[in-house]
Tab-separated table of C-alpha atoms and ligand atoms in Angstrom:
chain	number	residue	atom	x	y	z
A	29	UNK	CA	-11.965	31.480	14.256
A	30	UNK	CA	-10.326	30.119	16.912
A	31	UNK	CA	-8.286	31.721	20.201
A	32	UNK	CA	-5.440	30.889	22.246
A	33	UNK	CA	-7.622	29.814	24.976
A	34	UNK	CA	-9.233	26.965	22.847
A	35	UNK	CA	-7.914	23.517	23.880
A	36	UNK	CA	-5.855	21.467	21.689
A	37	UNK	CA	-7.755	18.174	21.165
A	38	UNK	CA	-5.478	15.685	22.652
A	39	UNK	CA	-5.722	11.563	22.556
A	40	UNK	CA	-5.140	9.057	25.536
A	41	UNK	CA	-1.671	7.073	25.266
A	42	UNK	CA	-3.595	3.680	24.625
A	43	UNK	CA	-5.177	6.000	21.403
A	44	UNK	CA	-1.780	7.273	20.421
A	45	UNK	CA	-0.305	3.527	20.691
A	46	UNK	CA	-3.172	2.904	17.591
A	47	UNK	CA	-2.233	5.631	15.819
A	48	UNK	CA	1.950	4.321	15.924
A	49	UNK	CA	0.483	1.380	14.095
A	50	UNK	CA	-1.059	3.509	11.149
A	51	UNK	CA	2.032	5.618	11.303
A	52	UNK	CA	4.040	2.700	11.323
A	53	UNK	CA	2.470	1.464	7.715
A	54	UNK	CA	3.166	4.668	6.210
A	55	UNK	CA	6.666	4.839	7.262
A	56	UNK	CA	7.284	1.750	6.628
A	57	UNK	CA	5.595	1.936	3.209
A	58	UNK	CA	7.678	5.374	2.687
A	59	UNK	CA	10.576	3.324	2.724
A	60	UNK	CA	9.388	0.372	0.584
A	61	UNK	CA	9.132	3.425	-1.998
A	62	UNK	CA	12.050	5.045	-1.558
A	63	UNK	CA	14.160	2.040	-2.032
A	64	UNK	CA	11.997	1.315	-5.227
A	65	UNK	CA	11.889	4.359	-6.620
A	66	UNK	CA	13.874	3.859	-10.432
A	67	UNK	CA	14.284	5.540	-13.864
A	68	UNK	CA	11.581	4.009	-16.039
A	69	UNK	CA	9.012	3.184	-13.419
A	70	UNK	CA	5.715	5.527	-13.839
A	71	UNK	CA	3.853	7.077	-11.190
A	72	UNK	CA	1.594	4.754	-11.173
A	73	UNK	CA	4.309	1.881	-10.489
A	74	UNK	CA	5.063	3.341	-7.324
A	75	UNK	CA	1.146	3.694	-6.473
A	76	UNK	CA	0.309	-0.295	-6.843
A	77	UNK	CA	3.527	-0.827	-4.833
A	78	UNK	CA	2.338	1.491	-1.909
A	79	UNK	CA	-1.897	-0.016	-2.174
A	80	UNK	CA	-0.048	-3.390	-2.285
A	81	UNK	CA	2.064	-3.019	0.814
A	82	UNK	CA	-0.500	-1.274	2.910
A	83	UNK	CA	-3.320	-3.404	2.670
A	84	UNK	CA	-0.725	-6.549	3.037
A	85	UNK	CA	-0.512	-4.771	6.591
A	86	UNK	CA	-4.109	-4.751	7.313
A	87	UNK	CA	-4.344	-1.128	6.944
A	88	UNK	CA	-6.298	1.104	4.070
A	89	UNK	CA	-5.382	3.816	2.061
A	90	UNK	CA	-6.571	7.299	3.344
A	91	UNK	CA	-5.939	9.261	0.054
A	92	UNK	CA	-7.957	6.382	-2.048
A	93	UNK	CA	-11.696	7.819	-2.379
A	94	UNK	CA	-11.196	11.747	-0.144
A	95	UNK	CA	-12.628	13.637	-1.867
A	96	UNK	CA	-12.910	11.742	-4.901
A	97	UNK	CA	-9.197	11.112	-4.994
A	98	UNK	CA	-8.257	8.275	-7.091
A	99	UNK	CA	-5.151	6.406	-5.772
A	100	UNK	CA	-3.345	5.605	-3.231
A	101	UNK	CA	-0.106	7.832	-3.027
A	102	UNK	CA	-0.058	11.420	-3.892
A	103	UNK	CA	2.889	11.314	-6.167
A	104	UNK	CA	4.116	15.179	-7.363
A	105	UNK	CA	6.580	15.410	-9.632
A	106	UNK	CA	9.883	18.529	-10.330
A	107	UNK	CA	7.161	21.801	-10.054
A	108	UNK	CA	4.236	19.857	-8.916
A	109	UNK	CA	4.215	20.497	-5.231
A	110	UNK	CA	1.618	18.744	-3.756
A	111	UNK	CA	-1.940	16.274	-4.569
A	112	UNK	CA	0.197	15.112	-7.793
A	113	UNK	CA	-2.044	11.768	-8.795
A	114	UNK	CA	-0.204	8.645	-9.649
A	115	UNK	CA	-0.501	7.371	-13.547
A	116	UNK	CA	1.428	7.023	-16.868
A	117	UNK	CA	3.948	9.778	-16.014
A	118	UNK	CA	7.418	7.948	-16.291
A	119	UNK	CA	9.875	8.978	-14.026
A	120	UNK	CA	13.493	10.060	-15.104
A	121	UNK	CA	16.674	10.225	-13.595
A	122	UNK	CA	16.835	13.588	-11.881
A	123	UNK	CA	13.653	13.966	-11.662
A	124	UNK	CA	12.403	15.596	-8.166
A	125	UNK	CA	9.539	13.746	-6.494
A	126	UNK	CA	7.545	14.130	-3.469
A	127	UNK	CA	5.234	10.999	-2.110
A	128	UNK	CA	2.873	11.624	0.033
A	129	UNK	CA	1.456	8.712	1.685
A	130	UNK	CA	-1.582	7.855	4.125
A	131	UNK	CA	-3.317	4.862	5.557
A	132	UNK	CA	-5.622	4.002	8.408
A	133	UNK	CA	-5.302	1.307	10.844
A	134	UNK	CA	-8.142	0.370	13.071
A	135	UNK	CA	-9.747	3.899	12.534
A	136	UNK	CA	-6.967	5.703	13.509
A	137	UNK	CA	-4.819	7.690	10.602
A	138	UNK	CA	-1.392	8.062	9.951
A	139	UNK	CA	0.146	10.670	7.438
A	140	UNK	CA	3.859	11.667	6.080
A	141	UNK	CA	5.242	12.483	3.027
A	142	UNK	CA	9.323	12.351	1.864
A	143	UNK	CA	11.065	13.366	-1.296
A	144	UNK	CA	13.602	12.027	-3.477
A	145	UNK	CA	15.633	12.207	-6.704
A	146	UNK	CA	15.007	9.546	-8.854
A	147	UNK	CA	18.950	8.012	-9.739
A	148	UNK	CA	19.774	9.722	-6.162
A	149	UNK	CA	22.150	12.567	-5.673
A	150	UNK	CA	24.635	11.499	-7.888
A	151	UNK	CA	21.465	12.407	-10.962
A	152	UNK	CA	20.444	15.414	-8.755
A	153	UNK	CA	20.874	19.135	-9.178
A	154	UNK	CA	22.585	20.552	-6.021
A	155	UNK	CA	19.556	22.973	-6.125
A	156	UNK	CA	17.158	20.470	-5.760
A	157	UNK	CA	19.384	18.308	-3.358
A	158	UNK	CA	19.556	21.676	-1.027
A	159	UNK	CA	15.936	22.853	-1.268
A	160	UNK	CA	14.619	19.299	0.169
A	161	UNK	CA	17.261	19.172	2.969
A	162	UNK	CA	16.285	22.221	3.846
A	163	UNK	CA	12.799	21.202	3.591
A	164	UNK	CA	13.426	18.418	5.896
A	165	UNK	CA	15.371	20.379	7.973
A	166	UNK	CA	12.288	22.896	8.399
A	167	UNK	CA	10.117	20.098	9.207
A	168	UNK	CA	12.752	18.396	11.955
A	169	UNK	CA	13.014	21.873	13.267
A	170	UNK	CA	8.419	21.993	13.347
A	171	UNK	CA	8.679	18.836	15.071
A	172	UNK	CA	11.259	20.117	17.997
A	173	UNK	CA	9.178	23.116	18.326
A	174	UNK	CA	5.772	21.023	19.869
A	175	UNK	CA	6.553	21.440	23.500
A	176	UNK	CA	4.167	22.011	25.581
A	177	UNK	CA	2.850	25.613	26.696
A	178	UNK	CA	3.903	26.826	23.072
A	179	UNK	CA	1.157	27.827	20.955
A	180	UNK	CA	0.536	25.249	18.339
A	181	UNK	CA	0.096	28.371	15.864
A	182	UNK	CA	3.883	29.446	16.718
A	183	UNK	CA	5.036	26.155	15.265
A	184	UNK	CA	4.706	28.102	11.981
A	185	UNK	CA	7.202	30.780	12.878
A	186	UNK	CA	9.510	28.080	13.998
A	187	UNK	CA	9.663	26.621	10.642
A	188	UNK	CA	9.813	29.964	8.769
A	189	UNK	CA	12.660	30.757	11.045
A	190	UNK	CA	14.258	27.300	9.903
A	191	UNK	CA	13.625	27.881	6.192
A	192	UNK	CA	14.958	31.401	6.733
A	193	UNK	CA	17.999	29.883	7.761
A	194	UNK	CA	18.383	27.387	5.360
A	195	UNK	CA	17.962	30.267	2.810
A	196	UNK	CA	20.817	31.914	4.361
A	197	UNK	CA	23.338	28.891	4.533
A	198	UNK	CA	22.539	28.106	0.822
A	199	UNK	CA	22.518	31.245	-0.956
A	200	UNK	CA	18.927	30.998	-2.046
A	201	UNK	CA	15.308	32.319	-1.819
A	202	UNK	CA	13.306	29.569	-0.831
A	203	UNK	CA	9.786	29.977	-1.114
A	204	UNK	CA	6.977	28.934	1.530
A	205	UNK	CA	4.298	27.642	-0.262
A	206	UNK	CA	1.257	29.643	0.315
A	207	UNK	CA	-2.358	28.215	1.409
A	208	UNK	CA	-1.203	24.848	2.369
A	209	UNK	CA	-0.412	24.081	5.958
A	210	UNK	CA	-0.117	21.115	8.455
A	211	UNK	CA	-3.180	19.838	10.459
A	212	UNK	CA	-3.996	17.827	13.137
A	213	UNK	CA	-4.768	13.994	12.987
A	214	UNK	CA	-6.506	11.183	14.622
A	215	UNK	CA	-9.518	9.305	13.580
A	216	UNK	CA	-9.775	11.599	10.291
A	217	UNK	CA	-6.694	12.511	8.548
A	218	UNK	CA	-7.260	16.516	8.478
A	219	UNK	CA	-8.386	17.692	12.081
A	220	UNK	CA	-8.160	20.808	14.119
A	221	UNK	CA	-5.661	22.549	14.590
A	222	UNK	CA	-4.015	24.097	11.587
A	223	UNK	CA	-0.350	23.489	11.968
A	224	UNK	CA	1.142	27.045	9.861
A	225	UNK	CA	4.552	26.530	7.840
A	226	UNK	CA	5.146	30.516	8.134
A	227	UNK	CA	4.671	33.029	11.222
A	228	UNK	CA	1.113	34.076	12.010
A	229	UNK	CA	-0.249	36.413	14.663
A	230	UNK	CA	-2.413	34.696	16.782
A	231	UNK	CA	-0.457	31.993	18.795
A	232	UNK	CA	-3.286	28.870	18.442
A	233	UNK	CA	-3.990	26.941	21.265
A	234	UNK	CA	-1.782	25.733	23.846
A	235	UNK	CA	0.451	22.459	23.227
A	236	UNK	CA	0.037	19.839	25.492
A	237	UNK	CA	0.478	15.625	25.471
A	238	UNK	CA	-1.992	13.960	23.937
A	239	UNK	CA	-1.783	16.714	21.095
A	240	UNK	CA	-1.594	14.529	17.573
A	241	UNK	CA	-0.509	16.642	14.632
A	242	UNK	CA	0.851	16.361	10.775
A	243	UNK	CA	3.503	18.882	10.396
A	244	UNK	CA	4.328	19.099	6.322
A	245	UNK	CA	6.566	22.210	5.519
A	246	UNK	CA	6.411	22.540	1.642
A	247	UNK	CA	8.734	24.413	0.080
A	248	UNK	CA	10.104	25.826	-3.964
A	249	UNK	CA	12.816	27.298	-5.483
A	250	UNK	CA	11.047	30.142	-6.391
A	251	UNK	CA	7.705	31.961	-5.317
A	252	UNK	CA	5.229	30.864	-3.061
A	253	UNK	CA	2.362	31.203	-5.449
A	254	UNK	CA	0.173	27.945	-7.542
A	255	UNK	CA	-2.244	27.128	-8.846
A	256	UNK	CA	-4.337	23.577	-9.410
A	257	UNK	CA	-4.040	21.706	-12.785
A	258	UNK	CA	-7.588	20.896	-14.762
A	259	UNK	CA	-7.790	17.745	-12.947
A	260	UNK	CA	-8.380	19.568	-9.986
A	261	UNK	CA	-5.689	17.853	-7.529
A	262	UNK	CA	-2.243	18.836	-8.715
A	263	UNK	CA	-0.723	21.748	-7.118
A	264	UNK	CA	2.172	23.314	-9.494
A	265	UNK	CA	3.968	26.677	-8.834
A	266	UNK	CA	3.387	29.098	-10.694
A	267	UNK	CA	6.520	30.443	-11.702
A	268	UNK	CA	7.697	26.258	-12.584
A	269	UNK	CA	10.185	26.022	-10.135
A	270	UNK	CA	11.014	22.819	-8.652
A	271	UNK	CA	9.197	21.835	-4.953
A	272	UNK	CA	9.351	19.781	-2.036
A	273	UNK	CA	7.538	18.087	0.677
A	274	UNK	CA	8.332	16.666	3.667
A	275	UNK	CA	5.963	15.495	6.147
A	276	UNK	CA	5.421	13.351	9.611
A	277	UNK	CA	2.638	12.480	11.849
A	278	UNK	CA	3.671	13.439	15.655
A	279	UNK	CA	2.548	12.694	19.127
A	280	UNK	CA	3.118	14.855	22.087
A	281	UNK	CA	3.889	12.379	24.918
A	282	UNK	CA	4.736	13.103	28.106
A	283	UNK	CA	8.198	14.131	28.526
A	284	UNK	CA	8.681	14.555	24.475
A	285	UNK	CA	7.779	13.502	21.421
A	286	UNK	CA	6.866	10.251	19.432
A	287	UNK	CA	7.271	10.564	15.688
A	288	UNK	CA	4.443	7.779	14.709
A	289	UNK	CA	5.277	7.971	10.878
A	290	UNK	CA	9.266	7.828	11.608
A	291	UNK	CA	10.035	3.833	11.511
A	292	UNK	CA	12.538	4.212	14.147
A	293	UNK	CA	9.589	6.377	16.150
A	294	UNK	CA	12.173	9.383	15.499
A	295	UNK	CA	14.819	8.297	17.855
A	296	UNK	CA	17.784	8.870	15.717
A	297	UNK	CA	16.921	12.683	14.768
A	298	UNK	CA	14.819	13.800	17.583
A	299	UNK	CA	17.570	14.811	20.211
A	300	UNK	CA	20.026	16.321	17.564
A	301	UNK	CA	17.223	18.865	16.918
A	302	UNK	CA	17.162	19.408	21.000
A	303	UNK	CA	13.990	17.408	21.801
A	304	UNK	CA	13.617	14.393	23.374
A	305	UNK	CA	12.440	11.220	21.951
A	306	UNK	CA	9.507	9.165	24.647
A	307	UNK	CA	7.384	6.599	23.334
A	308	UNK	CA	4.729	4.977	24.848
A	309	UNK	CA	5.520	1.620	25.782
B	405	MG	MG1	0.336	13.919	3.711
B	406	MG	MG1	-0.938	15.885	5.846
């Protein structure tokens, strides 16, 4: 259990400026994929594409070996929502899929996920278009939210409110998915705290620079209920509907925030959702 009055475990800036690199590679590699990403090409295509271009960086793949976990990429297709591993699936057109993607540099982890239609929107059901906007948009909204002083607990009511919204705007019933939540980050990828997607009572310690943490709002067309497959990583939803899973790796700096898995370090989206983008030089 852990109070309000616990500290947040927070990194120096010459720490955080290791972690950019790692978060750099998995941005970076994020886009490699998403400019890949075709009809035909399996799963597994897009995991020897991701191994290929990380260790060509001089970084490793987090995912490979945690746990057991056999590739590089989690790859989690239509109403798989999350650990989805990489093989002979073939992708279609339309298709809805989430890559998740990890890799250490020099010890230090980075961690972010994005999702896409395979074809692109023209190939895409509005529904699906709309539920990973607004997916995105919950995430964007988790990542304004880390000022410091706010509990890092409360992030999750900040992203429910977002997804809430969303819900509104679109005409739908998006579902938080239950059990899964955000985390912190550093020299292991999953570290205290537990960043919530959904409000919670107790507020979590207090935010404050230095804080590193994975925010990863993952969201479904339908309920917030699943379940693993037999092979023990794939998370589907229950009721089938459709999923997804968006996902950076964030530093609290002083005076704002440093997005270490956004290539551009977040510049271009960070003050149209009111906070204020400040590297470390
Ligand atoms: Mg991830
Ligand atoms: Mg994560």
């Amino acid at each position: 259990m852990i109070f309000g009055r616990e500290r947040l475990p927070v990194k120096t800036p010459e720490q955080i400026v290791l972690m950019r690199r790692a978060g750099l590679v998995v941005g970076e590699c994020l886009e490699l994929l998403a400019g890949s990403t075709r009809a035909g090409m399996t799963t597994g295509d897009l995991d020897g594409i991701a191994e290929e271009f990380i260790r060509g960086q001089g970084g490793t793949p987090s995912f490979l070996g945690y746990y057991g976990f056999p590739a590089t990429l989690c790859v989690s297709v239509n109403d798989e929502v999350v650990h989805g591993i990489p093989g002979d699936r073939v992708l279609h057109d339309g298709d809805l899929v989430s890559i998740d993607c990890g890799a250490i540099v020099a010890g230090w982890h980075g961690d972010a996920a994005i999702t896409l239609v395979v074809g692109g929107d023209d190939a895409a059901d509005d529904a699906d278009l709309q539920l990973s906007a607004a997916t995105r948009r919950a995430l964007w909204a988790g990542i304004a939210g880390l000022r410091p002083g706010i509990g890092i607990y409360d992030i999750g009511g900040v992203i429910e409110d977002s997804v809430r919204s969303s819900a509104r705007a679109d005409g739908r019933d998006y579902g938080i998915l239950d059990g899964y939540t955000g985390h912190g980050i550093g020299t292991e990828m999953h570290m205290e705290p537990t960043v919530y997607n959904e409000r919670v009572r107790p507020h979590g310690p207090q935010v404050r620079a230095g804080a590193t943490v994975a925010v990863e709002p993952m969201l479904t067309l339908g309920s917030h209920e699943s379940h693993e497959l037999a092979d023990e990583w794939t998370v589907v939803t229950n009721d089938g509907a459709r999923a997804a899973h968006w996902e950076h790796t964030v530093a609290v700096t002083d005076g704002g925030l440093w997005v270490l898995t956004a290539v551009d370090g977040g510049a271009a989206e960070l003050g149209s959702v009111g906070a204020t983008y400040a590297p470390i030089d």
